[in-house]
CSV table of C-alpha atoms and ligand atoms in Angstrom, one decimal:
chain,number,residue,atom,x,y,z
A,1,MET,CA,8.1,-103.1,-17.4
A,2,ASN,CA,5.1,-103.5,-15.2
A,3,THR,CA,2.2,-102.8,-17.6
A,4,ILE,CA,0.3,-105.9,-18.4
A,5,ILE,CA,-0.4,-106.1,-22.1
A,6,GLU,CA,-2.6,-108.5,-23.9
A,7,PRO,CA,-0.3,-110.9,-25.9
A,8,PHE,CA,-2.5,-110.5,-29.0
A,9,ARG,CA,-3.9,-107.8,-31.1
A,10,ILE,CA,-7.6,-107.5,-32.1
A,11,LYS,CA,-8.8,-108.4,-35.6
A,12,SER,CA,-12.5,-108.7,-35.1
A,13,VAL,CA,-14.5,-106.6,-32.7
A,14,GLU,CA,-17.9,-106.9,-31.0
A,15,PRO,CA,-19.6,-103.8,-29.7
A,16,ILE,CA,-20.7,-103.7,-26.1
A,17,ARG,CA,-23.6,-101.4,-25.1
A,18,GLN,CA,-23.5,-98.6,-22.6
A,19,THR,CA,-26.7,-98.1,-20.7
A,20,THR,CA,-27.6,-95.6,-18.0
A,21,SER,CA,-28.2,-96.6,-14.3
A,22,GLU,CA,-31.8,-95.5,-14.7
A,23,GLU,CA,-32.2,-98.0,-17.6
A,24,ARG,CA,-30.5,-100.7,-15.6
A,25,GLU,CA,-32.8,-100.1,-12.7
A,26,ILE,CA,-35.7,-100.9,-15.0
A,27,TYR,CA,-34.0,-104.1,-16.3
A,28,LEU,CA,-33.4,-105.2,-12.8
A,29,GLU,CA,-37.0,-104.7,-11.8
A,30,LYS,CA,-38.2,-106.7,-14.8
A,31,ALA,CA,-35.7,-109.5,-14.1
A,32,GLY,CA,-36.7,-109.8,-10.4
A,33,TYR,CA,-33.2,-108.7,-9.4
A,34,ASN,CA,-31.8,-112.0,-10.8
A,35,LEU,CA,-28.9,-111.3,-13.2
A,36,PHE,CA,-29.4,-114.6,-15.1
A,37,LEU,CA,-32.7,-113.1,-16.3
A,38,ILE,CA,-31.1,-109.9,-17.8
A,39,ASP,CA,-30.6,-109.9,-21.5
A,40,ALA,CA,-26.9,-110.0,-22.5
A,41,ARG,CA,-27.4,-107.0,-24.7
A,42,ASN,CA,-28.0,-104.9,-21.6
A,43,ILE,CA,-24.7,-105.9,-20.0
A,44,LEU,CA,-21.5,-103.9,-20.5
A,45,ILE,CA,-19.0,-106.3,-19.0
A,46,ASP,CA,-20.1,-109.8,-18.5
A,47,LEU,CA,-18.2,-111.7,-15.7
A,48,LEU,CA,-20.9,-114.3,-15.1
A,49,THR,CA,-18.6,-117.1,-16.2
A,50,ASP,CA,-15.4,-118.1,-18.0
A,51,SER,CA,-17.2,-121.1,-19.5
A,52,GLY,CA,-17.7,-121.1,-23.2
A,53,THR,CA,-17.1,-117.4,-23.3
A,54,ASN,CA,-13.5,-117.6,-24.8
A,55,ALA,CA,-12.4,-115.5,-27.8
A,56,MET,CA,-11.0,-117.8,-30.5
A,57,SER,CA,-7.8,-117.0,-32.4
A,58,THR,CA,-7.2,-116.6,-36.1
A,59,GLU,CA,-5.6,-120.0,-36.1
A,60,GLN,CA,-8.7,-121.5,-34.5
A,61,TRP,CA,-11.0,-119.9,-37.0
A,62,ALA,CA,-8.8,-121.0,-39.9
A,63,ALA,CA,-8.7,-124.6,-38.5
A,64,MET,CA,-12.5,-124.5,-38.3
A,65,MET,CA,-12.7,-124.1,-42.1
A,66,ARG,CA,-10.8,-127.3,-42.3
A,67,GLY,CA,-13.4,-129.1,-40.2
A,68,ASP,CA,-14.1,-132.6,-41.6
A,69,GLU,CA,-17.8,-133.2,-41.1
A,70,SER,CA,-17.8,-136.9,-41.9
A,71,TYR,CA,-20.0,-138.9,-39.7
A,72,ALA,CA,-17.4,-141.6,-39.1
A,73,GLY,CA,-13.6,-141.4,-39.1
A,74,SER,CA,-13.4,-137.6,-39.4
A,75,GLU,CA,-9.9,-136.3,-40.0
A,76,SER,CA,-10.7,-133.5,-37.4
A,77,PHE,CA,-11.2,-136.2,-34.8
A,78,PHE,CA,-7.8,-137.7,-35.4
A,79,ARG,CA,-6.1,-134.3,-35.3
A,80,MET,CA,-7.7,-133.6,-32.0
A,81,GLU,CA,-6.9,-137.1,-30.7
A,82,ARG,CA,-3.2,-136.6,-31.6
A,83,VAL,CA,-3.0,-133.3,-29.6
A,84,VAL,CA,-4.8,-134.8,-26.6
A,85,ARG,CA,-2.7,-138.0,-26.5
A,86,ASP,CA,0.5,-135.9,-26.8
A,87,LEU,CA,-0.6,-133.8,-23.8
A,88,THR,CA,-2.2,-136.4,-21.6
A,89,GLY,CA,-0.6,-139.7,-22.6
A,90,LEU,CA,-4.0,-141.2,-22.1
A,91,LYS,CA,-5.0,-144.0,-24.5
A,92,HIS,CA,-8.7,-143.5,-25.2
A,93,VAL,CA,-9.9,-140.0,-26.2
A,94,ILE,CA,-13.7,-139.7,-26.3
A,95,PRO,CA,-15.3,-136.4,-27.4
A,96,THR,CA,-18.5,-135.1,-25.7
A,97,HIS,CA,-20.6,-132.0,-26.1
A,98,GLN,CA,-19.6,-130.6,-22.7
A,99,GLY,CA,-17.7,-131.6,-19.6
A,100,ARG,CA,-20.9,-132.7,-17.8
A,101,ALA,CA,-21.7,-135.2,-20.6
A,102,ALA,CA,-18.2,-136.8,-20.0
A,103,GLU,CA,-19.1,-136.9,-16.2
A,104,ARG,CA,-22.5,-138.5,-16.8
A,105,ILE,CA,-20.9,-141.3,-19.0
A,106,LEU,CA,-18.0,-141.9,-16.6
A,107,PHE,CA,-20.1,-142.1,-13.5
A,108,THR,CA,-22.8,-144.2,-15.1
A,109,VAL,CA,-20.2,-146.7,-16.0
A,110,LEU,CA,-18.3,-146.7,-12.7
A,111,CYS,CA,-20.7,-145.7,-9.9
A,112,ARG,CA,-23.7,-147.2,-8.1
A,113,LYS,CA,-25.5,-146.9,-4.8
A,114,GLY,CA,-23.2,-147.5,-1.9
A,115,HIS,CA,-20.2,-146.0,-3.7
A,116,VAL,CA,-18.3,-143.0,-2.6
A,117,VAL,CA,-16.3,-140.6,-4.8
A,118,PRO,CA,-13.8,-138.3,-3.2
A,119,ASN,CA,-12.5,-135.1,-4.8
A,120,ASN,CA,-10.6,-132.0,-3.5
A,121,THR,CA,-13.9,-130.2,-4.1
A,122,HIS,CA,-16.5,-131.4,-6.5
A,123,PHE,CA,-17.8,-129.0,-9.1
A,124,ASP,CA,-21.6,-128.7,-9.0
A,125,THR,CA,-22.3,-130.8,-12.1
A,126,THR,CA,-19.8,-133.4,-11.0
A,127,ARG,CA,-21.5,-133.8,-7.7
A,128,ALA,CA,-24.9,-133.9,-9.3
A,129,ASN,CA,-23.9,-136.5,-11.8
A,130,ILE,CA,-22.3,-138.7,-9.1
A,131,GLU,CA,-25.4,-138.4,-6.8
A,132,PHE,CA,-27.7,-139.2,-9.8
A,133,THR,CA,-26.1,-142.7,-9.9
A,134,GLY,CA,-26.9,-143.2,-6.2
A,135,ALA,CA,-23.3,-142.8,-5.1
A,136,ARG,CA,-22.0,-140.2,-2.6
A,137,ALA,CA,-19.7,-137.3,-3.5
A,138,VAL,CA,-17.3,-136.3,-0.8
A,139,ASP,CA,-15.2,-133.2,-0.7
A,140,LEU,CA,-11.7,-133.5,1.0
A,141,PRO,CA,-10.1,-130.0,0.8
A,142,ILE,CA,-7.1,-129.2,3.0
A,143,ALA,CA,-8.0,-127.5,6.3
A,144,GLY,CA,-6.7,-124.1,5.3
A,145,ALA,CA,-9.1,-123.9,2.4
A,146,ALA,CA,-12.0,-122.9,4.6
A,147,ASP,CA,-10.3,-119.7,5.7
A,148,THR,CA,-10.9,-117.1,2.9
A,149,GLN,CA,-8.1,-115.0,4.1
A,150,ALA,CA,-5.3,-117.6,4.3
A,151,ARG,CA,-2.7,-117.0,1.5
A,152,LEU,CA,-1.6,-120.5,0.7
A,153,ASP,CA,0.3,-121.3,-2.5
A,154,PHE,CA,-1.7,-124.5,-3.2
A,155,LYS,CA,-5.0,-123.9,-1.5
A,156,GLY,CA,-6.7,-126.3,-3.9
A,157,ASN,CA,-4.9,-129.4,-2.6
A,158,MET,CA,-6.7,-132.5,-1.3
A,159,ASP,CA,-6.3,-133.6,2.3
A,160,VAL,CA,-4.4,-136.8,1.7
A,161,ALA,CA,-4.6,-138.1,5.3
A,162,ALA,CA,-8.4,-137.6,5.1
A,163,LEU,CA,-8.4,-139.6,1.9
A,164,GLU,CA,-6.6,-142.5,3.6
A,165,ARG,CA,-9.1,-142.4,6.5
A,166,LEU,CA,-12.0,-142.4,4.0
A,167,ILE,CA,-10.6,-145.4,2.2
A,168,GLU,CA,-10.1,-147.1,5.5
A,169,SER,CA,-13.7,-146.4,6.7
A,170,GLU,CA,-15.6,-147.0,3.4
A,171,GLY,CA,-13.4,-149.8,2.0
A,172,ALA,CA,-11.5,-149.5,-1.3
A,173,GLN,CA,-14.0,-151.7,-3.1
A,174,ASN,CA,-16.7,-149.0,-2.5
A,175,ILE,CA,-14.6,-146.2,-4.0
A,176,PRO,CA,-14.7,-146.6,-7.8
A,177,LEU,CA,-12.4,-143.6,-8.5
A,178,VAL,CA,-10.7,-140.7,-6.8
A,179,MET,CA,-10.8,-137.3,-8.5
A,180,LEU,CA,-8.7,-134.1,-8.3
A,181,THR,CA,-10.1,-130.9,-9.8
A,182,VAL,CA,-7.4,-128.7,-11.3
A,183,THR,CA,-7.6,-125.8,-10.6
A,184,ASN,CA,-10.1,-126.2,-7.7
A,185,ASN,CA,-13.0,-124.2,-9.2
A,186,SER,CA,-15.5,-124.4,-6.3
A,187,GLY,CA,-12.6,-123.8,-3.9
A,188,GLY,CA,-11.9,-120.3,-5.5
A,189,GLY,CA,-9.9,-121.3,-8.6
A,190,GLN,CA,-7.0,-122.3,-6.4
A,191,PRO,CA,-4.2,-124.6,-7.8
A,192,VAL,CA,-3.2,-128.1,-6.8
A,193,SER,CA,0.5,-128.9,-6.4
A,194,MET,CA,2.4,-131.6,-8.3
A,195,GLU,CA,3.4,-133.0,-4.9
A,196,ASN,CA,-0.3,-133.3,-3.9
A,197,ILE,CA,-1.2,-134.9,-7.3
A,198,ALA,CA,1.7,-137.4,-6.8
A,199,ALA,CA,0.6,-138.1,-3.2
A,200,VAL,CA,-3.0,-138.8,-4.2
A,201,LYS,CA,-1.8,-141.1,-6.9
A,202,ARG,CA,0.4,-143.1,-4.5
A,203,VAL,CA,-2.6,-143.7,-2.2
A,204,THR,CA,-4.9,-144.7,-5.0
A,205,THR,CA,-2.3,-147.1,-6.5
A,206,GLN,CA,-1.8,-148.7,-3.1
A,207,HIS,CA,-5.5,-149.5,-2.9
A,208,GLY,CA,-6.0,-150.3,-6.6
A,209,ILE,CA,-8.4,-147.3,-7.1
A,210,PRO,CA,-8.4,-145.4,-10.5
A,211,PHE,CA,-7.3,-141.8,-10.2
A,212,TYR,CA,-8.9,-139.1,-12.5
A,213,LEU,CA,-8.3,-135.4,-13.1
A,214,ASP,CA,-11.2,-133.0,-13.6
A,215,ALA,CA,-8.8,-131.2,-15.9
A,216,CYS,CA,-10.9,-128.1,-16.9
A,217,ARG,CA,-8.2,-125.6,-16.0
A,218,PHE,CA,-5.1,-127.8,-16.4
A,219,ALA,CA,-3.1,-125.0,-18.1
A,220,GLU,CA,-3.7,-122.4,-15.4
A,221,ASN,CA,-2.8,-125.0,-12.8
A,222,ALA,CA,0.4,-125.9,-14.6
A,223,TRP,CA,1.4,-122.2,-14.7
A,224,PHE,CA,0.9,-121.9,-10.9
A,225,ILE,CA,3.1,-125.0,-10.4
A,226,GLY,CA,5.8,-123.5,-12.6
A,227,GLN,CA,5.7,-120.2,-10.5
A,228,ARG,CA,5.3,-121.6,-7.0
A,229,GLU,CA,6.5,-125.2,-6.7
A,230,ALA,CA,10.2,-126.0,-6.0
A,231,GLY,CA,11.8,-127.9,-8.9
A,232,PHE,CA,9.5,-126.7,-11.7
A,233,ALA,CA,11.0,-123.2,-12.5
A,234,GLY,CA,12.8,-124.4,-15.6
A,235,PHE,CA,9.9,-126.4,-17.1
A,236,THR,CA,7.5,-125.2,-19.8
A,237,PRO,CA,3.8,-125.2,-19.0
A,238,LYS,CA,3.3,-128.0,-21.5
A,239,GLN,CA,6.0,-130.2,-19.7
A,240,ILE,CA,4.3,-129.5,-16.4
A,241,ALA,CA,0.9,-130.3,-17.7
A,242,GLN,CA,2.2,-133.5,-19.3
A,243,LYS,CA,3.7,-134.5,-15.9
A,244,MET,CA,0.3,-133.7,-14.2
A,245,PHE,CA,-1.5,-136.0,-16.6
A,246,SER,CA,1.2,-138.7,-16.3
A,247,TYR,CA,-0.2,-139.5,-12.9
A,248,ALA,CA,-3.8,-139.9,-14.1
A,249,ASP,CA,-5.6,-143.0,-15.1
A,250,GLY,CA,-8.2,-140.9,-16.9
A,251,CYS,CA,-9.7,-137.4,-17.0
A,252,THR,CA,-12.8,-135.4,-17.7
A,253,PHE,CA,-12.5,-132.1,-19.4
A,254,SER,CA,-14.7,-129.1,-20.4
A,255,ALA,CA,-13.3,-127.5,-23.6
A,256,LYS,CA,-15.3,-124.4,-22.7
A,257,LYS,CA,-12.5,-123.6,-20.2
A,258,ASP,CA,-8.8,-124.2,-21.1
A,259,ALA,CA,-9.3,-125.2,-24.7
A,260,PHE,CA,-10.4,-121.7,-25.9
A,261,ALA,CA,-13.5,-123.3,-27.4
A,262,ASN,CA,-17.1,-122.2,-27.0
A,263,ILE,CA,-18.4,-125.8,-26.7
A,264,GLY,CA,-17.1,-129.3,-26.2
A,265,GLY,CA,-15.8,-131.8,-23.7
A,266,LEU,CA,-13.5,-134.9,-23.4
A,267,LEU,CA,-13.5,-138.1,-21.5
A,268,CYS,CA,-10.1,-140.0,-21.5
A,269,THR,CA,-9.0,-143.3,-19.9
A,270,ASN,CA,-6.3,-145.9,-20.1
A,271,ASP,CA,-8.7,-148.7,-19.3
A,272,ASP,CA,-9.7,-150.6,-22.4
A,273,ARG,CA,-12.7,-152.3,-20.7
A,274,VAL,CA,-14.1,-149.0,-19.3
A,275,ALA,CA,-13.6,-147.3,-22.7
A,276,VAL,CA,-15.8,-149.9,-24.5
A,277,LEU,CA,-18.6,-149.3,-21.9
A,278,GLU,CA,-18.2,-145.6,-22.3
A,279,THR,CA,-18.3,-145.5,-26.1
A,280,ASN,CA,-21.5,-147.7,-26.0
A,281,LEU,CA,-23.2,-145.1,-23.8
A,282,LEU,CA,-21.7,-142.3,-25.9
A,283,ILE,CA,-23.4,-143.6,-29.1
A,284,LEU,CA,-26.7,-143.7,-27.2
A,285,THR,CA,-26.9,-140.0,-26.3
A,286,GLU,CA,-23.9,-138.1,-27.7
A,287,GLY,CA,-23.0,-139.6,-31.1
A,288,PHE,CA,-20.5,-141.8,-32.9
A,289,PRO,CA,-17.1,-141.9,-31.1
A,290,THR,CA,-15.3,-139.8,-33.7
A,291,TYR,CA,-17.6,-136.8,-33.1
A,292,GLY,CA,-19.3,-137.3,-29.8
A,293,GLY,CA,-22.0,-134.6,-30.2
A,294,LEU,CA,-19.7,-132.0,-31.7
A,295,ALA,CA,-19.2,-130.7,-35.2
A,296,GLY,CA,-15.9,-131.5,-36.9
A,297,ARG,CA,-15.1,-127.8,-36.8
A,298,ASP,CA,-15.5,-127.8,-33.0
A,299,LEU,CA,-12.9,-130.6,-32.8
A,300,GLU,CA,-10.5,-128.5,-34.8
A,301,ALA,CA,-11.0,-125.5,-32.5
A,302,ILE,CA,-10.3,-127.7,-29.5
A,303,ALA,CA,-7.2,-129.2,-31.1
A,304,VAL,CA,-5.7,-125.7,-31.8
A,305,GLY,CA,-6.9,-124.2,-28.5
A,306,LEU,CA,-5.3,-127.0,-26.4
A,307,GLU,CA,-1.9,-126.0,-27.8
A,308,GLU,CA,-2.4,-122.2,-27.6
A,309,VAL,CA,-3.5,-122.2,-24.0
A,310,LEU,CA,-0.1,-123.6,-22.9
A,311,HIS,CA,1.8,-120.6,-24.4
A,312,PRO,CA,3.8,-119.0,-21.6
A,313,ASP,CA,3.0,-115.4,-22.9
A,314,TYR,CA,-0.7,-116.2,-22.6
A,315,LEU,CA,-0.6,-117.8,-19.2
A,316,ARG,CA,1.6,-115.1,-17.8
A,317,TYR,CA,-0.8,-112.5,-18.9
A,318,ARG,CA,-3.9,-114.5,-17.9
A,319,ILE,CA,-2.8,-115.0,-14.3
A,320,ALA,CA,-1.3,-111.5,-14.0
A,321,SER,CA,-4.6,-110.0,-15.2
A,322,THR,CA,-6.7,-111.9,-12.7
A,323,GLY,CA,-4.2,-111.1,-9.9
A,324,TYR,CA,-4.2,-107.4,-10.9
A,325,LEU,CA,-8.0,-107.2,-10.4
A,326,GLY,CA,-7.8,-109.1,-7.1
A,327,ARG,CA,-4.9,-107.0,-5.7
A,328,HIS,CA,-6.2,-103.6,-6.7
A,329,ILE,CA,-9.6,-104.2,-5.0
A,330,ALA,CA,-8.2,-106.0,-2.0
A,331,ASP,CA,-5.5,-103.4,-1.4
A,332,HIS,CA,-8.2,-100.8,-1.2
A,333,GLY,CA,-10.2,-102.7,1.5
A,334,VAL,CA,-12.5,-105.0,-0.5
A,335,PRO,CA,-12.3,-108.4,1.1
A,336,ILE,CA,-11.6,-111.1,-1.4
A,337,VAL,CA,-10.8,-114.8,-1.2
A,338,GLU,CA,-7.0,-114.9,-0.9
A,339,PRO,CA,-4.9,-115.4,-2.8
A,340,PRO,CA,-6.4,-114.6,-6.3
A,341,GLY,CA,-7.1,-117.8,-8.2
A,342,GLY,CA,-6.6,-118.4,-11.9
A,343,HIS,CA,-9.9,-117.7,-13.6
A,344,ALA,CA,-11.9,-115.6,-11.1
A,345,ILE,CA,-11.9,-113.2,-8.2
A,346,TYR,CA,-14.3,-113.9,-5.3
A,347,ILE,CA,-15.5,-111.0,-3.1
A,348,ASP,CA,-16.4,-112.0,0.5
A,349,ALA,CA,-19.8,-110.2,0.5
A,350,ALA,CA,-20.6,-111.2,4.1
A,351,ARG,CA,-17.5,-109.3,5.3
A,352,MET,CA,-18.0,-106.4,2.9
A,353,LEU,CA,-21.7,-105.9,3.9
A,354,PRO,CA,-22.0,-106.8,7.6
A,355,GLN,CA,-25.3,-105.0,7.8
A,356,VAL,CA,-26.9,-107.6,5.4
A,357,PRO,CA,-27.6,-110.9,7.2
A,358,LYS,CA,-27.1,-114.2,5.4
A,359,HIS,CA,-30.9,-114.8,4.9
A,360,GLN,CA,-31.0,-111.4,3.0
A,361,PHE,CA,-28.4,-112.6,0.5
A,362,PRO,CA,-25.5,-110.2,0.8
A,363,ALA,CA,-23.7,-111.5,-2.3
A,364,GLN,CA,-26.8,-111.3,-4.5
A,365,ALA,CA,-27.4,-107.7,-3.1
A,366,LEU,CA,-23.8,-106.9,-4.1
A,367,ALA,CA,-24.2,-108.4,-7.6
A,368,VAL,CA,-27.4,-106.3,-8.1
A,369,GLU,CA,-25.6,-103.1,-7.0
A,370,LEU,CA,-22.5,-103.7,-9.2
A,371,TYR,CA,-24.8,-104.1,-12.2
A,372,ARG,CA,-26.9,-101.1,-11.3
A,373,HIS,CA,-23.9,-98.9,-10.7
A,374,ALA,CA,-21.7,-100.0,-13.7
A,375,GLY,CA,-23.4,-102.5,-16.0
A,376,ILE,CA,-21.1,-105.4,-14.8
A,377,ARG,CA,-22.6,-108.9,-14.4
A,378,SER,CA,-21.2,-111.2,-11.8
A,379,VAL,CA,-22.6,-114.2,-10.0
A,380,GLU,CA,-23.7,-115.0,-6.4
A,381,ILE,CA,-22.1,-118.1,-4.9
A,382,GLY,CA,-23.7,-118.3,-1.5
A,383,SER,CA,-27.1,-118.8,0.1
A,384,VAL,CA,-29.1,-118.2,-3.1
A,385,MET,CA,-27.1,-121.0,-4.9
A,386,PHE,CA,-26.6,-123.5,-2.0
A,387,GLY,CA,-29.4,-122.5,0.5
A,388,ALA,CA,-28.6,-123.6,4.0
A,389,HIS,CA,-25.5,-125.5,2.8
A,390,ALA,CA,-23.6,-122.3,1.8
A,391,GLN,CA,-20.3,-122.0,3.6
A,392,HIS,CA,-19.6,-118.5,2.5
A,393,GLU,CA,-21.4,-115.5,0.8
A,394,LEU,CA,-19.3,-114.9,-2.2
A,395,LEU,CA,-19.6,-112.8,-5.3
A,396,ARG,CA,-17.6,-114.3,-8.2
A,397,LEU,CA,-16.1,-112.2,-11.0
A,398,ALA,CA,-15.1,-114.8,-13.6
A,399,ILE,CA,-12.8,-113.6,-16.4
A,400,PRO,CA,-13.5,-114.8,-20.0
A,401,ARG,CA,-10.3,-115.7,-21.8
A,402,ARG,CA,-8.8,-113.2,-24.2
A,403,VAL,CA,-12.1,-111.2,-24.3
A,404,TYR,CA,-11.6,-108.1,-22.2
A,405,THR,CA,-8.6,-105.7,-22.2
A,406,GLN,CA,-6.8,-104.3,-19.3
A,407,SER,CA,-8.8,-101.1,-19.6
A,408,HIS,CA,-12.0,-103.1,-19.1
A,409,ILE,CA,-10.3,-104.6,-16.0
A,410,ASP,CA,-9.4,-101.1,-14.8
A,411,TYR,CA,-13.1,-100.1,-15.3
A,412,VAL,CA,-14.2,-103.1,-13.2
A,413,VAL,CA,-11.7,-102.1,-10.4
A,414,GLU,CA,-13.0,-98.5,-10.4
A,415,ALA,CA,-16.6,-99.7,-10.3
A,416,ILE,CA,-16.0,-102.1,-7.4
A,417,LEU,CA,-14.2,-99.4,-5.4
A,418,GLU,CA,-17.0,-96.9,-5.9
A,419,VAL,CA,-19.6,-99.5,-4.8
A,420,ASN,CA,-17.4,-100.3,-1.8
A,421,GLN,CA,-17.4,-96.6,-0.8
A,422,GLN,CA,-21.2,-96.6,-0.7
A,423,ARG,CA,-21.5,-100.1,0.8
A,424,ASP,CA,-23.3,-98.9,3.9
A,425,ARG,CA,-26.3,-98.0,1.7
A,426,ILE,CA,-26.7,-101.5,0.2
A,427,ARG,CA,-29.6,-103.4,1.6
A,428,GLY,CA,-30.6,-107.0,1.4
A,429,LEU,CA,-33.1,-108.9,-0.8
A,430,ALA,CA,-36.0,-111.3,-0.1
A,431,ILE,CA,-37.1,-114.1,-2.4
A,432,GLU,CA,-40.4,-113.5,-4.0
A,433,SER,CA,-40.7,-116.8,-6.0
A,434,GLU,CA,-38.4,-119.8,-6.6
A,435,PRO,CA,-38.4,-123.0,-8.5
A,436,PRO,CA,-38.1,-126.4,-6.7
A,437,SER,CA,-34.4,-126.9,-7.6
A,438,LEU,CA,-31.4,-124.9,-8.9
A,439,ARG,CA,-33.2,-121.7,-7.7
A,440,HIS,CA,-30.3,-119.3,-8.6
A,441,PHE,CA,-31.1,-119.5,-12.3
A,442,SER,CA,-34.7,-118.4,-12.1
A,443,ALA,CA,-35.7,-117.1,-8.5
A,444,ARG,CA,-37.1,-113.6,-8.3
A,445,PHE,CA,-36.3,-111.2,-5.5
A,446,ARG,CA,-37.5,-107.9,-4.1
A,447,ARG,CA,-35.4,-105.2,-2.4
A,448,LEU,CA,-35.8,-104.7,1.3
B,1,LIG,C1,-17.3,-126.3,-16.1
B,1,LIG,C2,-16.8,-127.4,-15.3
B,1,LIG,C3,-17.4,-128.7,-15.4
B,1,LIG,C4,-18.5,-129.0,-16.4
B,1,LIG,O1,-18.2,-128.7,-17.7
B,1,LIG,P1,-19.4,-128.2,-18.7
B,1,LIG,O2,-18.7,-128.1,-20.0
B,1,LIG,O3,-19.9,-126.9,-18.2
B,1,LIG,O4,-20.5,-129.2,-18.7
B,1,LIG,C5,-16.8,-129.7,-14.6
B,1,LIG,N1,-15.9,-129.4,-13.7
B,1,LIG,C6,-15.3,-128.2,-13.5
B,1,LIG,C7,-14.3,-128.0,-12.5
B,1,LIG,C8,-15.8,-127.1,-14.3
B,1,LIG,O5,-15.3,-125.9,-14.1
């Protein structure tokens, strides 16, 4: 059977609102053609992000009722800690309100000016938190990652030879940690192989450098390893994830991704001394170490979510559904970043709209048209977001977990193919006003 079915049935529903393209034209004008400034109630299908947009299960809602809201020593914390230790094998488990809070605490403890932190590709908050300490964040993706059309099994891998050269030139004493982001979010949601994780670990061990995973999408990465890497076919996603974590000296994690939660994060380490410094900082801004800025009920949702996300039926459906969207638009001529990643599909807008030059923001123009035509919200990852540093002009369609059905995905495919047929008519945008930094959130545009 080829039909992809959701491995769940629906118990609670949330209406989504149909609007006309005339209405959406008015919303766009009011929002200055910036989809961040459009009210969610005016969006039919929201593919802005997969972060914090997860649908929770009956078991998660049931567990939330059990939430122990004690300030200190909450039972909910110990339940969550047991699940995380079983999965990661890491000794210290520190809850935080989001992934970036874990990053801020980790880098404040480990980094200072003159330091360099390598990663396959840093996520934007990771890079910003490293740079905030005065250290430098360096991306070391493999060579093939820059070619959007290359179909590599593990396009998220780190260039290990480049890592060795960096350690040689900077000195191991100036590299407080090496990170690997699984899956490689900024690199198109592409997976990292176990072989690459092991190779990075070998190099860091050799130089006495701690090795951390940015583990936001660890379950999706584990699924790809099981499907694509020799020697892992007979393993469960949980066994593969456990093996991935077994190489790590610590990890940061956003529970808004692969924990099916709507909020939360984690910071884990095996280093007793580092853990003391981290919990001291945690108390300053997040809270006592058994809640870390979260409610007891949030800790319960995370504990249950971390187990559910590793279910093979879920991961098979998840990756198949993302791949289905990618293949169906790519096979009809829409250029996407190949191959489809785990949590999102990226359209190469510069290729799709050759008539719109980079400085007229082709991916933003495409995002606006997709919303105007079909009420779908996506996000520009290109010159609006990164200015002159943008490598590509991409439109990201991120898929919230367990939220939309296959017929929603079919609607998205149909809408994109219709927009593609009229692509010659799409024109660029000019910026009318922008804030001093992070302009993609609030800049206003006009149509050319
Ligand atoms: C989302 C994300 C983060 C930051 O987590 P938040 O919970 O949004 O603060 C860090 N790294 C990666 C790879 C992410 O996807």
